[in-house]
Amino acid sequence: MTPDRWRGERADKGVTPHLERLAGDQAFARADELVEIYRTAFSGPPWNEDECGAADFARRLTGDVRRPGFVAVLATWEGRPVGFGTVWQTASPFPSGRAYDRVRRALGASAEARLVGALEVDELAVSPHARGQGLAGRILDLLCEGATRSWLLTAPQAGDAIRLYERTGWQRLTGPEADVVVFLLERT
């Protein structure tokens, strides 16, 4: 299906993608679909991920599906994967490695108090041909459903993502000088 056909049919006929919550084993069974979306969603700017980045995501997913509270949301349209997101509970003490060290540098001591125990949005990816339709927001809503605190991070260069999070009520915790942008969503 061409991107124009997807957009045209969705807009003209009110067709919406199917969103499905997946537990760890279910997500692992659909890993090929998640990797396909990751590859297409992050191959362009500002991410510019290559095939090594997609392979790294596939390796990480193997361990991530075992994390406490892991859930994935997979969006499909006409049976084709078009978007996904993954979440889990942030461990105590606040983790290190990956991007956690940059988050700790940017937030200081408040990282532990504000983020431990919160739902952590690790990945949010929408295929380029499916963007601009509200899909990322729908995936985020389903991922964070029922959570009182959720957090995520993105790159300062990810303007579209930053605008999405700001528009949907996420509070930016980091200033413009930080090398990572951290958002928090608190619900009562």
PDB file of C-alpha atoms in Angstrom:
ATOM      1  CA  MET A   1       0.000   0.000   0.000  1.00  0.00           C
ATOM      2  CA  THR A   2       1.377   3.396  -0.907  1.00  0.00           C
ATOM      3  CA  PRO A   3       1.618   6.143   1.721  1.00  0.00           C
ATOM      4  CA  ASP A   4      -0.826   8.312  -0.253  1.00  0.00           C
ATOM      5  CA  ARG A   5      -3.377   5.520  -0.382  1.00  0.00           C
ATOM      6  CA  TRP A   6      -3.063   4.933   3.381  1.00  0.00           C
ATOM      7  CA  ARG A   7      -3.622   8.608   4.144  1.00  0.00           C
ATOM      8  CA  GLY A   8      -6.388   9.013   1.601  1.00  0.00           C
ATOM      9  CA  GLU A   9      -8.352   5.977   2.724  1.00  0.00           C
ATOM     10  CA  ARG A  10      -7.939   6.809   6.377  1.00  0.00           C
ATOM     11  CA  ALA A  11      -9.078  10.383   5.920  1.00  0.00           C
ATOM     12  CA  ASP A  12     -11.876   9.659   3.429  1.00  0.00           C
ATOM     13  CA  LYS A  13     -13.395   6.601   5.058  1.00  0.00           C
ATOM     14  CA  GLY A  14     -12.616   7.159   8.712  1.00  0.00           C
ATOM     15  CA  VAL A  15     -10.447   4.036   8.783  1.00  0.00           C
ATOM     16  CA  THR A  16      -8.302   3.895  11.885  1.00  0.00           C
ATOM     17  CA  PRO A  17      -5.431   1.602  12.733  1.00  0.00           C
ATOM     18  CA  HIS A  18      -6.007  -1.282  15.132  1.00  0.00           C
ATOM     19  CA  LEU A  19      -4.159  -0.892  18.454  1.00  0.00           C
ATOM     20  CA  GLU A  20      -3.285  -3.970  20.460  1.00  0.00           C
ATOM     21  CA  ARG A  21      -1.692  -4.206  23.924  1.00  0.00           C
ATOM     22  CA  LEU A  22       0.929  -6.953  24.123  1.00  0.00           C
ATOM     23  CA  ALA A  23       2.516  -8.493  27.224  1.00  0.00           C
ATOM     24  CA  GLY A  24       6.165  -9.542  27.133  1.00  0.00           C
ATOM     25  CA  ASP A  25       5.798 -12.942  25.460  1.00  0.00           C
ATOM     26  CA  GLN A  26       3.219 -11.601  23.011  1.00  0.00           C
ATOM     27  CA  ALA A  27       5.510  -8.707  22.059  1.00  0.00           C
ATOM     28  CA  PHE A  28       8.461 -11.039  21.649  1.00  0.00           C
ATOM     29  CA  ALA A  29       6.393 -13.217  19.304  1.00  0.00           C
ATOM     30  CA  ARG A  30       5.791 -10.094  17.166  1.00  0.00           C
ATOM     31  CA  ALA A  31       9.396  -8.855  17.346  1.00  0.00           C
ATOM     32  CA  ASP A  32       9.837  -8.931  13.559  1.00  0.00           C
ATOM     33  CA  GLU A  33       6.971  -6.444  13.155  1.00  0.00           C
ATOM     34  CA  LEU A  34       8.351  -4.155  15.882  1.00  0.00           C
ATOM     35  CA  VAL A  35      11.818  -4.213  14.318  1.00  0.00           C
ATOM     36  CA  GLU A  36      10.339  -3.420  10.890  1.00  0.00           C
ATOM     37  CA  ILE A  37       8.604  -0.341  12.306  1.00  0.00           C
ATOM     38  CA  TYR A  38      11.730   0.666  14.247  1.00  0.00           C
ATOM     39  CA  ARG A  39      13.805   0.418  11.071  1.00  0.00           C
ATOM     40  CA  THR A  40      11.476   2.652   9.033  1.00  0.00           C
ATOM     41  CA  ALA A  41      10.624   5.098  11.824  1.00  0.00           C
ATOM     42  CA  PHE A  42      14.194   5.848  12.885  1.00  0.00           C
ATOM     43  CA  SER A  43      16.083   5.647   9.580  1.00  0.00           C
ATOM     44  CA  GLY A  44      15.556   9.335   8.777  1.00  0.00           C
ATOM     45  CA  PRO A  45      16.452  12.567  10.579  1.00  0.00           C
ATOM     46  CA  PRO A  46      17.010  13.314  13.380  1.00  0.00           C
ATOM     47  CA  TRP A  47      17.773   9.680  14.279  1.00  0.00           C
ATOM     48  CA  ASN A  48      19.468   8.388  11.118  1.00  0.00           C
ATOM     49  CA  GLU A  49      19.626   4.840  12.497  1.00  0.00           C
ATOM     50  CA  ASP A  50      21.227   2.288  10.219  1.00  0.00           C
ATOM     51  CA  GLU A  51      20.748  -1.475  10.115  1.00  0.00           C
ATOM     52  CA  CYS A  52      23.006  -1.795  13.176  1.00  0.00           C
ATOM     53  CA  GLY A  53      20.555   0.366  15.144  1.00  0.00           C
ATOM     54  CA  ALA A  54      17.644  -1.900  14.197  1.00  0.00           C
ATOM     55  CA  ALA A  55      19.688  -4.977  15.152  1.00  0.00           C
ATOM     56  CA  ASP A  56      20.568  -3.351  18.492  1.00  0.00           C
ATOM     57  CA  PHE A  57      16.860  -2.674  19.126  1.00  0.00           C
ATOM     58  CA  ALA A  58      16.067  -6.335  18.364  1.00  0.00           C
ATOM     59  CA  ARG A  59      18.713  -7.456  20.908  1.00  0.00           C
ATOM     60  CA  ARG A  60      17.439  -5.010  23.550  1.00  0.00           C
ATOM     61  CA  LEU A  61      13.865  -6.151  23.021  1.00  0.00           C
ATOM     62  CA  THR A  62      14.863  -9.693  24.008  1.00  0.00           C
ATOM     63  CA  GLY A  63      15.710  -8.452  27.516  1.00  0.00           C
ATOM     64  CA  ASP A  64      13.181  -5.638  27.732  1.00  0.00           C
ATOM     65  CA  VAL A  65      10.184  -7.970  27.385  1.00  0.00           C
ATOM     66  CA  ARG A  66      11.248  -9.516  30.734  1.00  0.00           C
ATOM     67  CA  ARG A  67      11.251  -6.217  32.640  1.00  0.00           C
ATOM     68  CA  PRO A  68       8.632  -5.808  35.385  1.00  0.00           C
ATOM     69  CA  GLY A  69       5.564  -4.084  33.977  1.00  0.00           C
ATOM     70  CA  PHE A  70       6.614  -4.423  30.329  1.00  0.00           C
ATOM     71  CA  VAL A  71       3.817  -3.697  27.860  1.00  0.00           C
ATOM     72  CA  ALA A  72       3.919  -2.949  24.147  1.00  0.00           C
ATOM     73  CA  VAL A  73       1.241  -1.419  21.971  1.00  0.00           C
ATOM     74  CA  LEU A  74       1.288  -2.402  18.320  1.00  0.00           C
ATOM     75  CA  ALA A  75      -0.679  -0.435  15.718  1.00  0.00           C
ATOM     76  CA  THR A  76      -1.615  -2.181  12.495  1.00  0.00           C
ATOM     77  CA  TRP A  77      -3.577  -1.084   9.459  1.00  0.00           C
ATOM     78  CA  GLU A  78      -4.937  -3.693   7.083  1.00  0.00           C
ATOM     79  CA  GLY A  79      -2.745  -6.206   8.896  1.00  0.00           C
ATOM     80  CA  ARG A  80       0.448  -4.207   8.339  1.00  0.00           C
ATOM     81  CA  PRO A  81       2.395  -2.809  11.301  1.00  0.00           C
ATOM     82  CA  VAL A  82       2.481   1.011  11.290  1.00  0.00           C
ATOM     83  CA  GLY A  83       3.476   1.975  14.846  1.00  0.00           C
ATOM     84  CA  PHE A  84       4.393   0.735  18.313  1.00  0.00           C
ATOM     85  CA  GLY A  85       5.450   1.791  21.770  1.00  0.00           C
ATOM     86  CA  THR A  86       6.964   0.019  24.779  1.00  0.00           C
ATOM     87  CA  VAL A  87       6.826   0.774  28.511  1.00  0.00           C
ATOM     88  CA  TRP A  88       7.873  -0.671  31.865  1.00  0.00           C
ATOM     89  CA  GLN A  89       8.212   0.444  35.487  1.00  0.00           C
ATOM     90  CA  THR A  90      11.420   2.339  36.251  1.00  0.00           C
ATOM     91  CA  ALA A  91      13.469   0.301  38.705  1.00  0.00           C
ATOM     92  CA  SER A  92      14.838   1.423  42.064  1.00  0.00           C
ATOM     93  CA  PRO A  93      17.493   2.631  42.389  1.00  0.00           C
ATOM     94  CA  PHE A  94      17.369   4.743  39.260  1.00  0.00           C
ATOM     95  CA  PRO A  95      19.203   2.705  36.586  1.00  0.00           C
ATOM     96  CA  SER A  96      22.485   3.534  34.902  1.00  0.00           C
ATOM     97  CA  GLY A  97      23.722   2.930  31.363  1.00  0.00           C
ATOM     98  CA  ARG A  98      21.862   3.542  28.099  1.00  0.00           C
ATOM     99  CA  ALA A  99      20.393   7.078  28.359  1.00  0.00           C
ATOM    100  CA  TYR A 100      19.812   6.898  32.126  1.00  0.00           C
ATOM    101  CA  ASP A 101      23.134   8.578  32.917  1.00  0.00           C
ATOM    102  CA  ARG A 102      22.251  11.566  30.714  1.00  0.00           C
ATOM    103  CA  VAL A 103      18.842  11.810  32.416  1.00  0.00           C
ATOM    104  CA  ARG A 104      20.530  11.757  35.846  1.00  0.00           C
ATOM    105  CA  ARG A 105      22.977  14.495  34.750  1.00  0.00           C
ATOM    106  CA  ALA A 106      20.118  16.630  33.389  1.00  0.00           C
ATOM    107  CA  LEU A 107      17.790  16.207  36.391  1.00  0.00           C
ATOM    108  CA  GLY A 108      20.270  15.759  39.228  1.00  0.00           C
ATOM    109  CA  ALA A 109      18.935  14.314  42.480  1.00  0.00           C
ATOM    110  CA  SER A 110      15.330  14.729  41.350  1.00  0.00           C
ATOM    111  CA  ALA A 111      15.720  11.870  38.833  1.00  0.00           C
ATOM    112  CA  GLU A 112      15.441   9.311  41.616  1.00  0.00           C
ATOM    113  CA  ALA A 113      12.501  10.995  43.365  1.00  0.00           C
ATOM    114  CA  ARG A 114      10.506  11.836  40.234  1.00  0.00           C
ATOM    115  CA  LEU A 115      11.110   8.865  37.967  1.00  0.00           C
ATOM    116  CA  VAL A 116      11.634   5.713  40.052  1.00  0.00           C
ATOM    117  CA  GLY A 117       8.429   3.694  40.087  1.00  0.00           C
ATOM    118  CA  ALA A 118       6.947   5.692  37.221  1.00  0.00           C
ATOM    119  CA  LEU A 119       5.970   4.104  33.953  1.00  0.00           C
ATOM    120  CA  GLU A 120       8.866   4.582  31.533  1.00  0.00           C
ATOM    121  CA  VAL A 121       8.061   4.998  27.848  1.00  0.00           C
ATOM    122  CA  ASP A 122      11.097   3.449  26.200  1.00  0.00           C
ATOM    123  CA  GLU A 123      10.144   3.480  22.526  1.00  0.00           C
ATOM    124  CA  LEU A 124       7.486   5.250  20.494  1.00  0.00           C
ATOM    125  CA  ALA A 125       7.721   4.739  16.746  1.00  0.00           C
ATOM    126  CA  VAL A 126       5.391   5.457  13.835  1.00  0.00           C
ATOM    127  CA  SER A 127       6.223   4.602  10.234  1.00  0.00           C
ATOM    128  CA  PRO A 128       6.759   7.745   8.134  1.00  0.00           C
ATOM    129  CA  HIS A 129       3.723   7.070   5.910  1.00  0.00           C
ATOM    130  CA  ALA A 130       1.437   6.878   8.972  1.00  0.00           C
ATOM    131  CA  ARG A 131       2.554  10.111  10.660  1.00  0.00           C
ATOM    132  CA  GLY A 132       0.405  13.194  11.052  1.00  0.00           C
ATOM    133  CA  GLN A 133      -2.725  11.168  11.798  1.00  0.00           C
ATOM    134  CA  GLY A 134      -2.665  11.223  15.619  1.00  0.00           C
ATOM    135  CA  LEU A 135      -1.390   7.658  15.860  1.00  0.00           C
ATOM    136  CA  ALA A 136       1.572   8.413  18.161  1.00  0.00           C
ATOM    137  CA  GLY A 137      -0.773  10.125  20.631  1.00  0.00           C
ATOM    138  CA  ARG A 138      -3.169   7.178  20.569  1.00  0.00           C
ATOM    139  CA  ILE A 139      -0.327   4.727  21.181  1.00  0.00           C
ATOM    140  CA  LEU A 140       0.970   6.872  24.064  1.00  0.00           C
ATOM    141  CA  ASP A 141      -2.502   7.082  25.635  1.00  0.00           C
ATOM    142  CA  LEU A 142      -2.916   3.318  25.573  1.00  0.00           C
ATOM    143  CA  LEU A 143       0.623   2.709  26.847  1.00  0.00           C
ATOM    144  CA  CYS A 144       0.150   5.047  29.814  1.00  0.00           C
ATOM    145  CA  GLU A 145      -3.462   4.148  30.558  1.00  0.00           C
ATOM    146  CA  GLY A 146      -3.996   3.849  34.308  1.00  0.00           C
ATOM    147  CA  ALA A 147      -0.533   5.120  35.284  1.00  0.00           C
ATOM    148  CA  THR A 148      -0.326   8.015  37.737  1.00  0.00           C
ATOM    149  CA  ARG A 149       3.181   8.962  36.578  1.00  0.00           C
ATOM    150  CA  SER A 150       4.824   8.312  33.225  1.00  0.00           C
ATOM    151  CA  TRP A 151       8.041   9.656  31.765  1.00  0.00           C
ATOM    152  CA  LEU A 152       9.950   9.568  28.516  1.00  0.00           C
ATOM    153  CA  LEU A 153      12.912  11.147  26.838  1.00  0.00           C
ATOM    154  CA  THR A 154      13.785  12.294  23.375  1.00  0.00           C
ATOM    155  CA  ALA A 155      16.577  14.120  21.576  1.00  0.00           C
ATOM    156  CA  PRO A 156      16.605  17.934  21.468  1.00  0.00           C
ATOM    157  CA  GLN A 157      16.629  17.670  17.654  1.00  0.00           C
ATOM    158  CA  ALA A 158      13.323  15.725  17.597  1.00  0.00           C
ATOM    159  CA  GLY A 159      11.093  18.760  17.103  1.00  0.00           C
ATOM    160  CA  ASP A 160       7.999  16.831  15.988  1.00  0.00           C
ATOM    161  CA  ALA A 161       8.184  14.546  19.022  1.00  0.00           C
ATOM    162  CA  ILE A 162       8.721  17.459  21.412  1.00  0.00           C
ATOM    163  CA  ARG A 163       5.698  19.291  19.982  1.00  0.00           C
ATOM    164  CA  LEU A 164       3.586  16.136  20.333  1.00  0.00           C
ATOM    165  CA  TYR A 165       4.476  15.693  23.999  1.00  0.00           C
ATOM    166  CA  GLU A 166       3.908  19.365  24.801  1.00  0.00           C
ATOM    167  CA  ARG A 167       0.584  19.385  22.937  1.00  0.00           C
ATOM    168  CA  THR A 168      -0.646  16.293  24.787  1.00  0.00           C
ATOM    169  CA  GLY A 169       0.086  17.614  28.287  1.00  0.00           C
ATOM    170  CA  TRP A 170       3.519  16.232  29.108  1.00  0.00           C
ATOM    171  CA  GLN A 171       5.641  18.501  31.330  1.00  0.00           C
ATOM    172  CA  ARG A 172       9.176  19.181  30.138  1.00  0.00           C
ATOM    173  CA  LEU A 173      11.649  18.636  32.997  1.00  0.00           C
ATOM    174  CA  THR A 174      14.878  19.657  31.264  1.00  0.00           C
ATOM    175  CA  GLY A 175      16.045  23.010  30.043  1.00  0.00           C
ATOM    176  CA  PRO A 176      17.251  23.959  26.571  1.00  0.00           C
ATOM    177  CA  GLU A 177      20.902  23.287  27.440  1.00  0.00           C
ATOM    178  CA  ALA A 178      20.388  19.592  28.259  1.00  0.00           C
ATOM    179  CA  ASP A 179      21.590  16.943  25.796  1.00  0.00           C
ATOM    180  CA  VAL A 180      18.352  15.011  26.365  1.00  0.00           C
ATOM    181  CA  VAL A 181      14.758  16.194  26.714  1.00  0.00           C
ATOM    182  CA  VAL A 182      12.858  14.536  29.561  1.00  0.00           C
ATOM    183  CA  PHE A 183       9.062  14.722  29.895  1.00  0.00           C
ATOM    184  CA  LEU A 184       6.776  13.707  32.756  1.00  0.00           C
ATOM    185  CA  LEU A 185       3.030  13.110  32.732  1.00  0.00           C
ATOM    186  CA  GLU A 186       1.246  13.045  36.084  1.00  0.00           C
ATOM    187  CA  ARG A 187      -2.383  12.030  36.437  1.00  0.00           C
ATOM    188  CA  THR A 188      -4.534  11.822  39.507  1.00  0.00           C
TER     189      THR A 188
END
